[in-house]
mmCIF file of C-alpha atoms in Angstrom:
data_model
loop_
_atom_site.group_PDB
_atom_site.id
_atom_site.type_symbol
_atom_site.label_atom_id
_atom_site.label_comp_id
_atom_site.label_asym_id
_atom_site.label_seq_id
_atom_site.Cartn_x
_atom_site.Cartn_y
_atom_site.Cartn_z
ATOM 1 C CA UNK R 1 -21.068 -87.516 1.946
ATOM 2 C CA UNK R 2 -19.701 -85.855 5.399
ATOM 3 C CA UNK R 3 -16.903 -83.293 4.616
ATOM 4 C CA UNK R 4 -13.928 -84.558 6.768
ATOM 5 C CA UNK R 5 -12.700 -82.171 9.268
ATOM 6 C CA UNK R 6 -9.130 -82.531 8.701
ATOM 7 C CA UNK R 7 -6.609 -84.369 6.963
ATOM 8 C CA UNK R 8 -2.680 -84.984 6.850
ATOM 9 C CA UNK R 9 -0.053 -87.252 5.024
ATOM 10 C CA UNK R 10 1.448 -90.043 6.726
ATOM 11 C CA UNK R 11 4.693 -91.494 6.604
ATOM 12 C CA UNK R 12 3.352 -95.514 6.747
ATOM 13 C CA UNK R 13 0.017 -97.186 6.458
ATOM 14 C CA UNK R 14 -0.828 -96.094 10.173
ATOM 15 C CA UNK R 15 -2.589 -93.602 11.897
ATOM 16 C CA UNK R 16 -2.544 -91.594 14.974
ATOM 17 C CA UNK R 17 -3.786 -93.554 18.241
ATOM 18 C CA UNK R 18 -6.359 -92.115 20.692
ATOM 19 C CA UNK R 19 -8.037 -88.887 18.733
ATOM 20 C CA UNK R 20 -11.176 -89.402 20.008
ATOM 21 C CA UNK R 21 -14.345 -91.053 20.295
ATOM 22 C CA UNK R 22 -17.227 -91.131 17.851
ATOM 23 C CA UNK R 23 -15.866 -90.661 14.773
ATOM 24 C CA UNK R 24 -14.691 -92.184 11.645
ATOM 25 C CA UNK R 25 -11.296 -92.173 9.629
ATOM 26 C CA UNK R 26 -10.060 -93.348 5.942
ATOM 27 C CA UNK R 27 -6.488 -93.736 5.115
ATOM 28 C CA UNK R 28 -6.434 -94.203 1.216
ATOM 29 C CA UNK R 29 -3.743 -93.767 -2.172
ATOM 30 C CA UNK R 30 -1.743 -95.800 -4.018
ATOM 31 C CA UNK R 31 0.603 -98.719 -3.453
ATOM 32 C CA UNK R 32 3.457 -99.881 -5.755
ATOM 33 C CA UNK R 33 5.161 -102.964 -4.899
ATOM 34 C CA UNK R 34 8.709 -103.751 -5.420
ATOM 35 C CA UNK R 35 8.491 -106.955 -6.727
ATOM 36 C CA UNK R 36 5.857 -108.970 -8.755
ATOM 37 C CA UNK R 37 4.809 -111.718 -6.661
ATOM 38 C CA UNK R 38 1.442 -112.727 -4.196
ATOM 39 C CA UNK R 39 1.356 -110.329 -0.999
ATOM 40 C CA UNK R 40 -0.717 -110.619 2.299
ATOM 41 C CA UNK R 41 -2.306 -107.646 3.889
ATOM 42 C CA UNK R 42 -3.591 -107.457 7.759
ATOM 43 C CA UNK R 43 -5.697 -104.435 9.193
ATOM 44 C CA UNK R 44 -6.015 -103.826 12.732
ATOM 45 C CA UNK R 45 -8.037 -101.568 14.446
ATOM 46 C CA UNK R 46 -10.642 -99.767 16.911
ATOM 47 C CA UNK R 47 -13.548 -99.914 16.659
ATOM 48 C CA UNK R 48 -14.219 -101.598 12.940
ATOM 49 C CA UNK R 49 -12.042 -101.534 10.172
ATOM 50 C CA UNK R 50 -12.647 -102.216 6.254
ATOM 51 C CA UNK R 51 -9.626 -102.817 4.224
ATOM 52 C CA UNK R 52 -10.089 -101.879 0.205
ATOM 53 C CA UNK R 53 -7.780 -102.866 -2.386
ATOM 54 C CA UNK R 54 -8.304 -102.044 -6.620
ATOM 55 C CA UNK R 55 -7.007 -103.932 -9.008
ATOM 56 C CA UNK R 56 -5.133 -101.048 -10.946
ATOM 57 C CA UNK R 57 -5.090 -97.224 -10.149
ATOM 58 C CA UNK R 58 -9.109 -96.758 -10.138
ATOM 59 C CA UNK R 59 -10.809 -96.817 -6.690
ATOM 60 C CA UNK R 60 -13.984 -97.595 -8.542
ATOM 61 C CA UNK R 61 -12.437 -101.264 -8.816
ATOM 62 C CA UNK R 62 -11.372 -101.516 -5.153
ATOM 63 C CA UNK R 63 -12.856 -104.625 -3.137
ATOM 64 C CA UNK R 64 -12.895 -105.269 0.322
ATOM 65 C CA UNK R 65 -9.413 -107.452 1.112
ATOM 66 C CA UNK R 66 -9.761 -107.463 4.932
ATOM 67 C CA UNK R 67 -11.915 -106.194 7.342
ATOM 68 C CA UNK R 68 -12.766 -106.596 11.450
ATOM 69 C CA UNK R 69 -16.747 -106.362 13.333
ATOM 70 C CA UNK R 70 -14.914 -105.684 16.667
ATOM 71 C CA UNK R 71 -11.940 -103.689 18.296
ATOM 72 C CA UNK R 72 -8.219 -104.937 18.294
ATOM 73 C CA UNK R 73 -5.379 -103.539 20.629
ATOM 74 C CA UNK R 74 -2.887 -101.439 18.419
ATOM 75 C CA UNK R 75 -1.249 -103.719 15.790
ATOM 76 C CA UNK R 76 -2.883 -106.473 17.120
ATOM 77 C CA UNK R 77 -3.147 -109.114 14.028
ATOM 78 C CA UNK R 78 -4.484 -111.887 14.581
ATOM 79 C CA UNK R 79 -7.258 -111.330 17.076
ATOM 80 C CA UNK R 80 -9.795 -112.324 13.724
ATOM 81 C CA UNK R 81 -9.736 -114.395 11.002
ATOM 82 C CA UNK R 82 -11.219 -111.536 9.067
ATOM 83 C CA UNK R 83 -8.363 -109.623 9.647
ATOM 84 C CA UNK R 84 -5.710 -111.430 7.154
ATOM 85 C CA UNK R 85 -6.449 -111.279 3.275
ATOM 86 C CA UNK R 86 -5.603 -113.810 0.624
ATOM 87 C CA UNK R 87 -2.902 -114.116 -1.037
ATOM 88 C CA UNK R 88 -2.683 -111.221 -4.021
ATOM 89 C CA UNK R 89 -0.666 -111.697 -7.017
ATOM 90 C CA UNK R 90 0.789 -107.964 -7.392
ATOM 91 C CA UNK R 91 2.769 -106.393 -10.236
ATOM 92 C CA UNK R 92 5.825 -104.737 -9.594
ATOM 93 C CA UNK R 93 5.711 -101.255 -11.607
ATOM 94 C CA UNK R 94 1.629 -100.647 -11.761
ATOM 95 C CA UNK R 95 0.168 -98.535 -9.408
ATOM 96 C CA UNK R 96 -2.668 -100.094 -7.280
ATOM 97 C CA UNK R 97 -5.018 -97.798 -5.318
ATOM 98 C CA UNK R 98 -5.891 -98.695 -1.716
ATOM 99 C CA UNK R 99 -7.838 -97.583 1.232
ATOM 100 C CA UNK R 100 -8.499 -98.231 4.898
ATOM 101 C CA UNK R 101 -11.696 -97.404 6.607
ATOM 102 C CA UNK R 102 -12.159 -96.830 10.510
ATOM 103 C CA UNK R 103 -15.143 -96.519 12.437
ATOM 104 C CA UNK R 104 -14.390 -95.322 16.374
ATOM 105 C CA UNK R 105 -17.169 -95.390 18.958
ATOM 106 C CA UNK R 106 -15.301 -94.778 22.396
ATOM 107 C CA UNK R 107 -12.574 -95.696 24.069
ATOM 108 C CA UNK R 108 -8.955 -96.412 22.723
ATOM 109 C CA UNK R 109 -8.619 -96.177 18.548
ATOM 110 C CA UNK R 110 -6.595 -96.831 16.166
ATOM 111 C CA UNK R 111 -6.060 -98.142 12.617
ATOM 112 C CA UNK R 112 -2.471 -99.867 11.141
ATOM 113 C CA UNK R 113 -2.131 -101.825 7.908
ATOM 114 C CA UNK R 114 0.846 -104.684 7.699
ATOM 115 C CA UNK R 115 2.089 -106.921 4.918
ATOM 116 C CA UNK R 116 3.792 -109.566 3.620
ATOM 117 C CA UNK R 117 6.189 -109.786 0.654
ATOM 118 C CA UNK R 118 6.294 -112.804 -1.740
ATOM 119 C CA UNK R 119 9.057 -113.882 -0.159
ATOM 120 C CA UNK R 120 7.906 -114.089 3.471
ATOM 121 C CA UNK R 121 9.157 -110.704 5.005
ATOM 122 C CA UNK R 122 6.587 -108.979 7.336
ATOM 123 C CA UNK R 123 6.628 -105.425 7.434
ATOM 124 C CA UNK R 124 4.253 -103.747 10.383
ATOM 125 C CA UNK R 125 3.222 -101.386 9.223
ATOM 126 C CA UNK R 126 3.526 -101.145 5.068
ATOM 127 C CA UNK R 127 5.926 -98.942 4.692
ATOM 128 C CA UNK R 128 5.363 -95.475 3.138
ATOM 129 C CA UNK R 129 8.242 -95.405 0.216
ATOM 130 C CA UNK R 130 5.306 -98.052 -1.393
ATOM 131 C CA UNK R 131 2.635 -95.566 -1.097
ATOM 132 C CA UNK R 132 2.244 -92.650 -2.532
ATOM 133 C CA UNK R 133 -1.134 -89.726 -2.247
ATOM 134 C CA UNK R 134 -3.869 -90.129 -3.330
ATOM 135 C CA UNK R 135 -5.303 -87.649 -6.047
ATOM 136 C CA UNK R 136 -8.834 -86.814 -7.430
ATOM 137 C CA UNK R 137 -7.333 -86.035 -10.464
ATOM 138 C CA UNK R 138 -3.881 -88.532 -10.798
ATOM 139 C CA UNK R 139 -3.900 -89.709 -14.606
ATOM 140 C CA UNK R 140 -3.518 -93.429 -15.535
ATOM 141 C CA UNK R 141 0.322 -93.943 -15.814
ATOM 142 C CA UNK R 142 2.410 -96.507 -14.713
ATOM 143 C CA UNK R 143 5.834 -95.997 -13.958
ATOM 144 C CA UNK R 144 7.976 -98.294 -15.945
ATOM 145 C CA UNK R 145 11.354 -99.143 -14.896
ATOM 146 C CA UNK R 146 13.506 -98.199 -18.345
ATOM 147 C CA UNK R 147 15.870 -96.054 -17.680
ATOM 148 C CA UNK R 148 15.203 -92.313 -17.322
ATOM 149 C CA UNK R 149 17.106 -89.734 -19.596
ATOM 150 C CA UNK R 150 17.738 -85.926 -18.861
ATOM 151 C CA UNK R 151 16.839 -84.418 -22.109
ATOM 152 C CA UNK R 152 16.396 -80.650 -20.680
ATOM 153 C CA UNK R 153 18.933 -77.993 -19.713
ATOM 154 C CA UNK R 154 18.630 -75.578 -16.785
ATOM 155 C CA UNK R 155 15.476 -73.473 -16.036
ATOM 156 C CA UNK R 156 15.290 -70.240 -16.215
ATOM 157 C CA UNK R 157 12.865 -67.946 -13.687
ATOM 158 C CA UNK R 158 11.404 -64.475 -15.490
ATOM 159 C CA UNK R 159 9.380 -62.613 -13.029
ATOM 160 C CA UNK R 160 10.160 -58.228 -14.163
ATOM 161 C CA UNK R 161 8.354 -56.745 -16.528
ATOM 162 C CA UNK R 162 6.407 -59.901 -17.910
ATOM 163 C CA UNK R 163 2.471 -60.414 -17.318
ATOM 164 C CA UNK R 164 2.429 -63.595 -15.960
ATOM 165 C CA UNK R 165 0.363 -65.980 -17.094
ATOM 166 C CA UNK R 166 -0.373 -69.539 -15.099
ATOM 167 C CA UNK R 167 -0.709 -72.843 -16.572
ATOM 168 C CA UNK R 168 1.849 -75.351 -18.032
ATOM 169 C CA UNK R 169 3.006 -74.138 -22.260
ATOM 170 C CA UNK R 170 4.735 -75.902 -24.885
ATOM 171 C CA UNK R 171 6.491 -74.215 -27.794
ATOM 172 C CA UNK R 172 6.574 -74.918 -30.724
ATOM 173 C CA UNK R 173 3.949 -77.899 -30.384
ATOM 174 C CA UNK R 174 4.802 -80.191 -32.309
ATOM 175 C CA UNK R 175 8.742 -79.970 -32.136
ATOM 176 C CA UNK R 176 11.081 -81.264 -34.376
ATOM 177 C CA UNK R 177 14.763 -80.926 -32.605
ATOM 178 C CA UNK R 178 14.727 -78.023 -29.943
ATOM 179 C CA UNK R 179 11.369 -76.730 -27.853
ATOM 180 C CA UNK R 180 10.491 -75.167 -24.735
ATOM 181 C CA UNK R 181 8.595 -75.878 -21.778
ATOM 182 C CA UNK R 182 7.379 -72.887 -19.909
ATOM 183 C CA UNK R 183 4.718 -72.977 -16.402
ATOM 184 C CA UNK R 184 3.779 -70.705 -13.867
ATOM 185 C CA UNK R 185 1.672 -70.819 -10.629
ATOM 186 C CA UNK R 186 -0.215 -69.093 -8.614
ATOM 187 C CA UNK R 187 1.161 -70.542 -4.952
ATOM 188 C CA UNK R 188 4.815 -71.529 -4.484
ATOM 189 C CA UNK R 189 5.834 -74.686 -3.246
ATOM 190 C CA UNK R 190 8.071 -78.189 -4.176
ATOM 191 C CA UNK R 191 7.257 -79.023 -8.057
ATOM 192 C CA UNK R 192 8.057 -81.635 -10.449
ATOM 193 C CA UNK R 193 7.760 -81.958 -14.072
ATOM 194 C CA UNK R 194 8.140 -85.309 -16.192
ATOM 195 C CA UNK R 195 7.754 -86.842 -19.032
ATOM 196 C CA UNK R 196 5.788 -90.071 -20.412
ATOM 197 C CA UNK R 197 5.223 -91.715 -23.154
ATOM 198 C CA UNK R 198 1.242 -93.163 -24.176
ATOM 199 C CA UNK R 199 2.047 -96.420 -22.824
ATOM 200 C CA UNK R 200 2.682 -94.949 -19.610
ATOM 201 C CA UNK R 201 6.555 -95.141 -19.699
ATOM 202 C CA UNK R 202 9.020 -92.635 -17.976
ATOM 203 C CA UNK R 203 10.996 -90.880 -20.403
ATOM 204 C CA UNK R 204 12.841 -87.820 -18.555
ATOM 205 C CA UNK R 205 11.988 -86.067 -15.307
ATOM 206 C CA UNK R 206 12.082 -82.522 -16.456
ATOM 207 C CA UNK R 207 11.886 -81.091 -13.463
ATOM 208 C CA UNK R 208 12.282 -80.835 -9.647
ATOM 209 C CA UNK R 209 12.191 -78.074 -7.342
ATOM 210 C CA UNK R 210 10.937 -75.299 -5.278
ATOM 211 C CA UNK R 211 9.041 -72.344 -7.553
ATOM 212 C CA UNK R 212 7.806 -68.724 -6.835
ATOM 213 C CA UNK R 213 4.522 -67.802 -7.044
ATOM 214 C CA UNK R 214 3.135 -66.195 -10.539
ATOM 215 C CA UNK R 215 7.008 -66.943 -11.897
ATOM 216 C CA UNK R 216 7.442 -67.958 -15.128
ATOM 217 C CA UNK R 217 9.781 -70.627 -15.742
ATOM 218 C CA UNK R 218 11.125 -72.100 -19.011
ATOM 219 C CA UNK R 219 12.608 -74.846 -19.288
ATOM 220 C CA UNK R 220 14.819 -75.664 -22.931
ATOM 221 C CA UNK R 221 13.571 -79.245 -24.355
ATOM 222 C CA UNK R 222 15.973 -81.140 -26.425
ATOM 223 C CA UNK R 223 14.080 -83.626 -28.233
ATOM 224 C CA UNK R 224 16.726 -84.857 -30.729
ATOM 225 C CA UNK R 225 16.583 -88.017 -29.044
ATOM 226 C CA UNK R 226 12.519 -88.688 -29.363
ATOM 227 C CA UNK R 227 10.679 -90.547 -31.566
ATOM 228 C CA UNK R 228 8.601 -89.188 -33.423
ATOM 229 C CA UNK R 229 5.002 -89.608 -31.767
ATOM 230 C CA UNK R 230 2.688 -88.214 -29.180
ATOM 231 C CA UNK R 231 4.460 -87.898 -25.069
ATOM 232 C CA UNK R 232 2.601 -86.297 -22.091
ATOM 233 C CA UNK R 233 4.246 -83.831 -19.848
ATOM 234 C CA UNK R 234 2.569 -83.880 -16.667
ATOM 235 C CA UNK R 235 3.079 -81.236 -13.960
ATOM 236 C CA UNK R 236 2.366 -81.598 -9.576
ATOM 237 C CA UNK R 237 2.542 -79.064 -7.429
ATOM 238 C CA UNK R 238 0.881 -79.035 -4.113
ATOM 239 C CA UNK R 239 -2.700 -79.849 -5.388
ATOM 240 C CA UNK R 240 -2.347 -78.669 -9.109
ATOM 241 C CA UNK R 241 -1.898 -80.919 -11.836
ATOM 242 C CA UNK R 242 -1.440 -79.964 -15.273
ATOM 243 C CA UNK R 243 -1.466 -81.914 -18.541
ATOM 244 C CA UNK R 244 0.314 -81.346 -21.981
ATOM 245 C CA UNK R 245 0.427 -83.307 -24.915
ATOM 246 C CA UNK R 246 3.507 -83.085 -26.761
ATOM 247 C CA UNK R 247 4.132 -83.816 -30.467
ATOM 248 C CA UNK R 248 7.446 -85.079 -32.063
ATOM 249 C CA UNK R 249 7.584 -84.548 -35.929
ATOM 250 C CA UNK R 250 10.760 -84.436 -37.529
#
């Protein structure tokens, strides 16, 4: 497999026109659609273009949806037949993992995804507050859309006189009424901390903002309101993700 040379996030399901010539380009993560319904996806593109989709969050499922042999201008939809997918009943609330594949000879290039929404709106291109990165090591979890309690109180940041120790803690594990969640890292940068349950369903976001590097951070967990049972508290930060099971026994 060829190491790519660079890479970036992007703000819809486009990328960047005229980079180059003679080389080849994947846009891929995960889609979650805001209603459950039956979509239509287009791909355009220069030179040839492969459009993937999965049927949950595993790209190991993906199939091809849409795809073009030959160049299109930018956003250019309906030069091919190819180019339009069925229509794809969707569930609103599951994460589905998708990917776009370009292959540029010379010449202009480029590579845009559009949709349609079960109830006829086009948006060129998808938009990217559906999308989301993709990650070698994102865990199966659907969002659910119960609503989301705040069961912690504010953190607290010890950095003097404390060896610090990375990774993601729990204490005491299990917890009956009152615990504590403690993490540090080794780069700083914009984290977030929530909680699920085993089903997949969002219990509390525990956390959500910029940390220090090797700063330990505690966070007080008030899990009065839990049933008892088994939750996962799951940690991003840049590219780290951490994973802690959490035990309720009262």
């Amino acid at each position: 497999q060829t190491q790519a040379t660079s890479s970036s996030q992007l703000t819809a399901f486009e990328g960047p026109t005229n980079r180059g010539d003679n080389y080849a380009s994947r846009i891929r993560g995960y889609i979650c659609v805001p209603q459950t319904g039956s979509y239509v996806f287009w791909i355009a593109g220069d030179d040839a273009a492969e459009l993937y989709l999965s049927a949950d969050d595993n790209p190991s499922n993906k199939i091809r949806i849409a795809s073009l042999l030959s160049w299109t201008n930018y956003r250019e939809w309906t030069k091919f037949a190819s180019q339009k997918s069925a229509a794809i009943t969707l569930t609103a609330g599951k994460k589905y993992y998708i990917e776009a594949i370009q292959k540029q000879g010379g010449g202009g290039d480029n590579l845009s995804v559009q949709w349609q929404l079960p109830g006829g709106t086009v948006e060129s291109p998808l938009p990217g507050k559906y999308l989301s990165p993709y990650s070698t090591s994102a865990i199966n979890l659907s969002l659910k859309t119960s609503s989301v309690q705040v069961i912690t109180a504010a953190a607290t940041a010890i950095t003097a006189d404390e060896t610090v120790k990375t990774g993601l803690f729990i204490y005491p594990n299990p917890v009956a009424e009152q615990g504590t969640v403690e993490f540090a890292l080794p780069d700083a940068g914009q984290t977030n901390i929530v909680l699920y349950d085993m089903k997949g369903g969002l219990i509390s976001r525990l956390y959500d903002g910029v940390t220090a590097a090797n700063t330990t951070i505690r966070l007080k967990l008030n899990a009065g309101n839990l049933q008892n049972g088994t939750y996962l508290i799951y940690l991003t930060s840049g590219k780290t993700r951490l994973t802690k099971k959490l035990l309720v026994q009262k």
